[in-house]
Tab-separated table of N, CA and C in Angstrom:
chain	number	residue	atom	x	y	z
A	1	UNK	N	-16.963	-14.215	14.853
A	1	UNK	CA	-16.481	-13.584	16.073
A	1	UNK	C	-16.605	-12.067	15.916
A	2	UNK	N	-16.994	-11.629	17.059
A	2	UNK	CA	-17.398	-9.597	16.547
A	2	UNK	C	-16.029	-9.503	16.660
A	3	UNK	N	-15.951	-8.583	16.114
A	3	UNK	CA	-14.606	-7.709	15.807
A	3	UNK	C	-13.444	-8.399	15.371
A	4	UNK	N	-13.677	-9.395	14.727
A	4	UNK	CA	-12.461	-10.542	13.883
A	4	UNK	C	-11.649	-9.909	13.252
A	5	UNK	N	-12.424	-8.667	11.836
A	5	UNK	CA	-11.243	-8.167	10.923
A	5	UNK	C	-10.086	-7.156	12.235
A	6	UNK	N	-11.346	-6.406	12.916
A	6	UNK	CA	-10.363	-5.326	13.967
A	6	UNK	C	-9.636	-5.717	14.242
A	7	UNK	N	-9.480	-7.285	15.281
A	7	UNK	CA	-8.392	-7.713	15.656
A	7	UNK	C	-7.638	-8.417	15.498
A	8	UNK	N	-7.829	-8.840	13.918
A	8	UNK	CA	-6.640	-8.937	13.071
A	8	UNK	C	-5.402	-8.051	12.595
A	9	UNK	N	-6.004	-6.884	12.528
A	9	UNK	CA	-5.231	-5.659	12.272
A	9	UNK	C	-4.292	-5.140	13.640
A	10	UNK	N	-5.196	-5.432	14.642
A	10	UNK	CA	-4.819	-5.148	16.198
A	10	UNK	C	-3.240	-5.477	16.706
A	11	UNK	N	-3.405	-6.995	15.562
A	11	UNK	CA	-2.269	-7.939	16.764
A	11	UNK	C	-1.268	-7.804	15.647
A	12	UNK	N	-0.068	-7.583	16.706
A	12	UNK	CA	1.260	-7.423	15.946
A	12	UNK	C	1.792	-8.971	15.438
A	13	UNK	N	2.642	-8.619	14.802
A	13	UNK	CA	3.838	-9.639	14.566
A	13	UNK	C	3.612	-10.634	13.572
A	14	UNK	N	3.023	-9.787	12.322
A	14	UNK	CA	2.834	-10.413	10.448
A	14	UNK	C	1.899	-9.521	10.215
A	15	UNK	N	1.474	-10.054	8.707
A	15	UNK	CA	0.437	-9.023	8.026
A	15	UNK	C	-0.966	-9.352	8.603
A	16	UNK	N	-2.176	-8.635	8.728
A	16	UNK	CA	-3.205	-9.257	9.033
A	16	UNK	C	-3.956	-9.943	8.019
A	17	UNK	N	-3.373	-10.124	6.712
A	17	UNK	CA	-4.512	-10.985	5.734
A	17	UNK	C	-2.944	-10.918	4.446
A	18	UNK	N	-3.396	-11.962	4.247
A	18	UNK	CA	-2.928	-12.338	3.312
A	18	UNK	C	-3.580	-12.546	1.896
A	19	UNK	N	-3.304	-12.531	0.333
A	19	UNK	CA	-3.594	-12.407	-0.694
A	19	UNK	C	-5.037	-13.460	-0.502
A	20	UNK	N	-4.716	-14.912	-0.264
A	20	UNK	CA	-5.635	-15.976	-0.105
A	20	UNK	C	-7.103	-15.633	1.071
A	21	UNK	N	-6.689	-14.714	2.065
A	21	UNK	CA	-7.458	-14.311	3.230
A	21	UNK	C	-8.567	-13.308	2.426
A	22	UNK	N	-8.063	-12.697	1.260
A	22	UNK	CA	-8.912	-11.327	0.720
A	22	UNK	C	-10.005	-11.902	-0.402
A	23	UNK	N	-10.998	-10.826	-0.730
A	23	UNK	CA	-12.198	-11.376	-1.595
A	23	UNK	C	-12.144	-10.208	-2.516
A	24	UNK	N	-12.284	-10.602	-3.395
A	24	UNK	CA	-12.608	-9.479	-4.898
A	24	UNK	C	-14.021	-9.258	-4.745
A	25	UNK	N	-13.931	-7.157	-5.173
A	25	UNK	CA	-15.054	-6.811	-5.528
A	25	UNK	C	-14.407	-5.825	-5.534
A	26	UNK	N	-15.331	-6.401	-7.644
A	26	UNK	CA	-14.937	-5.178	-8.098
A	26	UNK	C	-13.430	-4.802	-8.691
A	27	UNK	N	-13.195	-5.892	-8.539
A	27	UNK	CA	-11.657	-6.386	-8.909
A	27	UNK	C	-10.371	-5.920	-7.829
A	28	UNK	N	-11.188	-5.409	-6.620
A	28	UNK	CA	-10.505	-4.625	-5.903
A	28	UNK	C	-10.539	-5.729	-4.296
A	29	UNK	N	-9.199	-6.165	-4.258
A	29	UNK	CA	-9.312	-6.795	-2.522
A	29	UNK	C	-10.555	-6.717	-1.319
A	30	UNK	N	-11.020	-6.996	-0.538
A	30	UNK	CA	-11.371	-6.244	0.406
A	30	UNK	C	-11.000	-7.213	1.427
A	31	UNK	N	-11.530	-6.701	2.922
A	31	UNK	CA	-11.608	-7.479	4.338
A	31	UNK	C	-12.392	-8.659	4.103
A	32	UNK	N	-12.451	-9.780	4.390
A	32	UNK	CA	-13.949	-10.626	4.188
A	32	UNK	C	-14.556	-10.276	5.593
A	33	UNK	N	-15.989	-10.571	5.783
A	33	UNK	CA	-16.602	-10.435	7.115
A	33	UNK	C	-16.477	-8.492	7.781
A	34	UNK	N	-16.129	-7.525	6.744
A	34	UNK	CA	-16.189	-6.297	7.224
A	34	UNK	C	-17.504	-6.112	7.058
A	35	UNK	N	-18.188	-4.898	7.899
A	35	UNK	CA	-19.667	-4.641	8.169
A	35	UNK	C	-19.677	-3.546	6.854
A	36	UNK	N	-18.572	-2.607	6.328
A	36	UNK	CA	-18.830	-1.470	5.637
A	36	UNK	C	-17.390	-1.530	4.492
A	37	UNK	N	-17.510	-2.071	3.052
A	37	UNK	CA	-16.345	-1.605	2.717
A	37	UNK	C	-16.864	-0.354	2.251
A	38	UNK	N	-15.362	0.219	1.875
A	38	UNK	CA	-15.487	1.843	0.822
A	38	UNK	C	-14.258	1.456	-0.194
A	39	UNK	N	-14.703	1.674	-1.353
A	39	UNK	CA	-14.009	1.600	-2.603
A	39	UNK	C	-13.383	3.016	-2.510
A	40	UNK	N	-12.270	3.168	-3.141
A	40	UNK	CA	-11.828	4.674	-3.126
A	40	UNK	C	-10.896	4.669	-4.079
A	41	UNK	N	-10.572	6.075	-4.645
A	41	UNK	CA	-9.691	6.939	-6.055
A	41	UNK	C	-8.652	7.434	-4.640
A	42	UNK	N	-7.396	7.393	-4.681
A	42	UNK	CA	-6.746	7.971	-3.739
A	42	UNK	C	-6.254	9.526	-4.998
A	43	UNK	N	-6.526	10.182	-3.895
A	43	UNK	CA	-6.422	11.829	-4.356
A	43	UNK	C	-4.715	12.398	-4.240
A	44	UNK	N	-4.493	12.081	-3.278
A	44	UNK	CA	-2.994	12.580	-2.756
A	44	UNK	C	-2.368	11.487	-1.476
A	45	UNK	N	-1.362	11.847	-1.607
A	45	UNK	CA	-0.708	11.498	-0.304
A	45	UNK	C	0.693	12.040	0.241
A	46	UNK	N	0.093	12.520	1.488
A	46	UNK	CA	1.035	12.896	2.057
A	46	UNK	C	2.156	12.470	2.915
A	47	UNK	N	3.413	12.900	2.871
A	47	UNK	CA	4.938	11.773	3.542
A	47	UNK	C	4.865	12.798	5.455
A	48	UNK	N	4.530	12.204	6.125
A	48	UNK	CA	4.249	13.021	7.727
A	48	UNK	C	5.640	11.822	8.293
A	49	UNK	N	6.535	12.136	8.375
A	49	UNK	CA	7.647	11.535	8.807
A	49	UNK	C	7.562	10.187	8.825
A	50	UNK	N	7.174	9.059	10.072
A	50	UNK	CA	7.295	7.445	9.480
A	50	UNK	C	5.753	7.016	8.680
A	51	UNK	N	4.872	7.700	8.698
A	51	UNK	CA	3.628	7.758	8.164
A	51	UNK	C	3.162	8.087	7.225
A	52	UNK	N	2.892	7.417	6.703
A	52	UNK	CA	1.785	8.631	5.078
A	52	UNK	C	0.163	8.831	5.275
A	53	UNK	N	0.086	9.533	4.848
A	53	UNK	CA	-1.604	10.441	5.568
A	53	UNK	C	-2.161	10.357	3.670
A	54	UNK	N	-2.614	9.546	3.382
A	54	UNK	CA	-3.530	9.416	2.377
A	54	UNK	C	-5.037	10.098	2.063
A	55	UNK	N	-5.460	10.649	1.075
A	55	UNK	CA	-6.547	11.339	1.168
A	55	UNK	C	-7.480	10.703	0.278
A	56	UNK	N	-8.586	10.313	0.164
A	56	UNK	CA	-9.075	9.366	-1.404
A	56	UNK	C	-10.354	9.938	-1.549
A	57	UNK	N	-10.877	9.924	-2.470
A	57	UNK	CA	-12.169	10.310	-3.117
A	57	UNK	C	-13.136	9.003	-2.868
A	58	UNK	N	-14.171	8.724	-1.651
A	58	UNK	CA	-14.973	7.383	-2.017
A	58	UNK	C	-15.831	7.280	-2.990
A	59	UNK	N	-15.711	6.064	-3.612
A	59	UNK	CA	-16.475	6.115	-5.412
A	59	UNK	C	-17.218	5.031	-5.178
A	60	UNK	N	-17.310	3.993	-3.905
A	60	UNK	CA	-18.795	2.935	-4.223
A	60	UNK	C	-18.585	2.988	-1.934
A	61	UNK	N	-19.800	2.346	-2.194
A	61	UNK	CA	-20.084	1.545	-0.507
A	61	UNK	C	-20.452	0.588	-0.530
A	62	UNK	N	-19.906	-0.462	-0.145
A	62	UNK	CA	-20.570	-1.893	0.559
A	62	UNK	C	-21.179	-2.161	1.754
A	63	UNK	N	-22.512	-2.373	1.933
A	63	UNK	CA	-22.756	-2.500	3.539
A	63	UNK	C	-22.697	-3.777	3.806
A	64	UNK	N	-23.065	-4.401	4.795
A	64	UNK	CA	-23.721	-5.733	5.177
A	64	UNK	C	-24.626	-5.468	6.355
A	65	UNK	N	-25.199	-6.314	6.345
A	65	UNK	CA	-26.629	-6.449	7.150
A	65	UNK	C	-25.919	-6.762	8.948
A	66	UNK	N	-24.720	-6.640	9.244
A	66	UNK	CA	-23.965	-6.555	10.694
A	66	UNK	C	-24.396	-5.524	11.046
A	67	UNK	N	-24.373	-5.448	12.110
A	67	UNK	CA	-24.750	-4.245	13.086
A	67	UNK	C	-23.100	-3.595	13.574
A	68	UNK	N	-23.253	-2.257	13.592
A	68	UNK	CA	-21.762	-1.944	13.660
A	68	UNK	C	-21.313	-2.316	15.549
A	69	UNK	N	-20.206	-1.922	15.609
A	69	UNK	CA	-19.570	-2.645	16.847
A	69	UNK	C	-19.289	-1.619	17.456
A	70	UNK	N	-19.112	-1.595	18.783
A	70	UNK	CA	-18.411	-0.462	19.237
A	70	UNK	C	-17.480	-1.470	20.171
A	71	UNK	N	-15.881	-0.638	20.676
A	71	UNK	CA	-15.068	-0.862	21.230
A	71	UNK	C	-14.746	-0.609	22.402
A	72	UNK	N	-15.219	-1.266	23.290
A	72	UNK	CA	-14.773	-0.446	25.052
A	72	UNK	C	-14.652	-1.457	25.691
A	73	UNK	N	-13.286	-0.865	26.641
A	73	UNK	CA	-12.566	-1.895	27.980
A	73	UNK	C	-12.458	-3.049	26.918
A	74	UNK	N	-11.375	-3.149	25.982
A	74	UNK	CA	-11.185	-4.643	25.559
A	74	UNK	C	-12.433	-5.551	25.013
A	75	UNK	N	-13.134	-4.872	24.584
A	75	UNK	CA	-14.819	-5.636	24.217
A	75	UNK	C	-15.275	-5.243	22.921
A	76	UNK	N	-16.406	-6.053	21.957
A	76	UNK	CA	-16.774	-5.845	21.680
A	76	UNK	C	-18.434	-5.617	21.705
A	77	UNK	N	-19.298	-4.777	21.061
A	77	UNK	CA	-20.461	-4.498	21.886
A	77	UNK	C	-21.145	-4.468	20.442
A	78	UNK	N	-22.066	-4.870	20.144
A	78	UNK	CA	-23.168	-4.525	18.500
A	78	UNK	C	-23.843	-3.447	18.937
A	79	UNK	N	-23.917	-2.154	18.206
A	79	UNK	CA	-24.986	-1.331	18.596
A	79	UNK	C	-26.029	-1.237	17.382
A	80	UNK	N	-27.040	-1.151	17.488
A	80	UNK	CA	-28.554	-0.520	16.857
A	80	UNK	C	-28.451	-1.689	15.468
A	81	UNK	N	-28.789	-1.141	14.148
A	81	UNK	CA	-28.363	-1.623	12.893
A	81	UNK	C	-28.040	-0.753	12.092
A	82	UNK	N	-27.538	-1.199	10.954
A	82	UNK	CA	-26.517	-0.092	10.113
A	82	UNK	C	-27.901	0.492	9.943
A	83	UNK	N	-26.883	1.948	9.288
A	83	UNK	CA	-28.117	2.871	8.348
A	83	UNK	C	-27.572	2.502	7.170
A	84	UNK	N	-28.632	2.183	6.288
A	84	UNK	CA	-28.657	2.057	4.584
A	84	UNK	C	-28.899	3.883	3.832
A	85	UNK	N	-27.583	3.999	3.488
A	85	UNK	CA	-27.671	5.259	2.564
A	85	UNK	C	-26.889	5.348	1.355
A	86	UNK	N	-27.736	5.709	0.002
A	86	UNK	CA	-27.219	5.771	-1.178
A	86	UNK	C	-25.662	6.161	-1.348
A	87	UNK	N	-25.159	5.419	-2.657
A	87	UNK	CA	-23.992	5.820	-2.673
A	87	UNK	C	-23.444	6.585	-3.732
A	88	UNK	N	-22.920	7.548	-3.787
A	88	UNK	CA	-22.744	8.707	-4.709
A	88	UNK	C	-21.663	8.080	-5.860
């Protein structure tokens, strides 16, 4: 379904994934079915009243061969295909 992980995160009222819902890589959780993960070193974080504003250093990229999505009027839409670019 396009935009499955998005609107998992979207809809209120529990967590959107659970321990069993997540996939290792790298020994590190991710989304399953995301078009782009980013591995990251978190650098700082900042306390912004009910929020924390996190800053991280990205240290790998995951793509997948999905075409990214765009979001309008309640929709999802595939545009073009990813760009493939090295990862630092």
């Amino acid at each position: 379904m396009p935009g499955g992980p998005a609107l998992r995160f979207a809809t209120s009222g529990g967590p959107a994934y659970t321990g069993e819902d997540l996939q290792l890589v790298g020994g590190v959780p991710v989304v399953p079915d995301a078009a782009v993960t980013l591995l990251c070193h978190k650098e700082k974080v900042h306390d912004e009243g009910d929020h924390d504003i996190v800053v991280a250093r990205i240290t790998a990229v995951h793509l997948t061969d999905s075409a990214p999505l765009l979001h309008h009027r309640r929709a999802f839409t595939a545009v073009g295909t990813p760009a493939r670019t090295a990862a630092r």
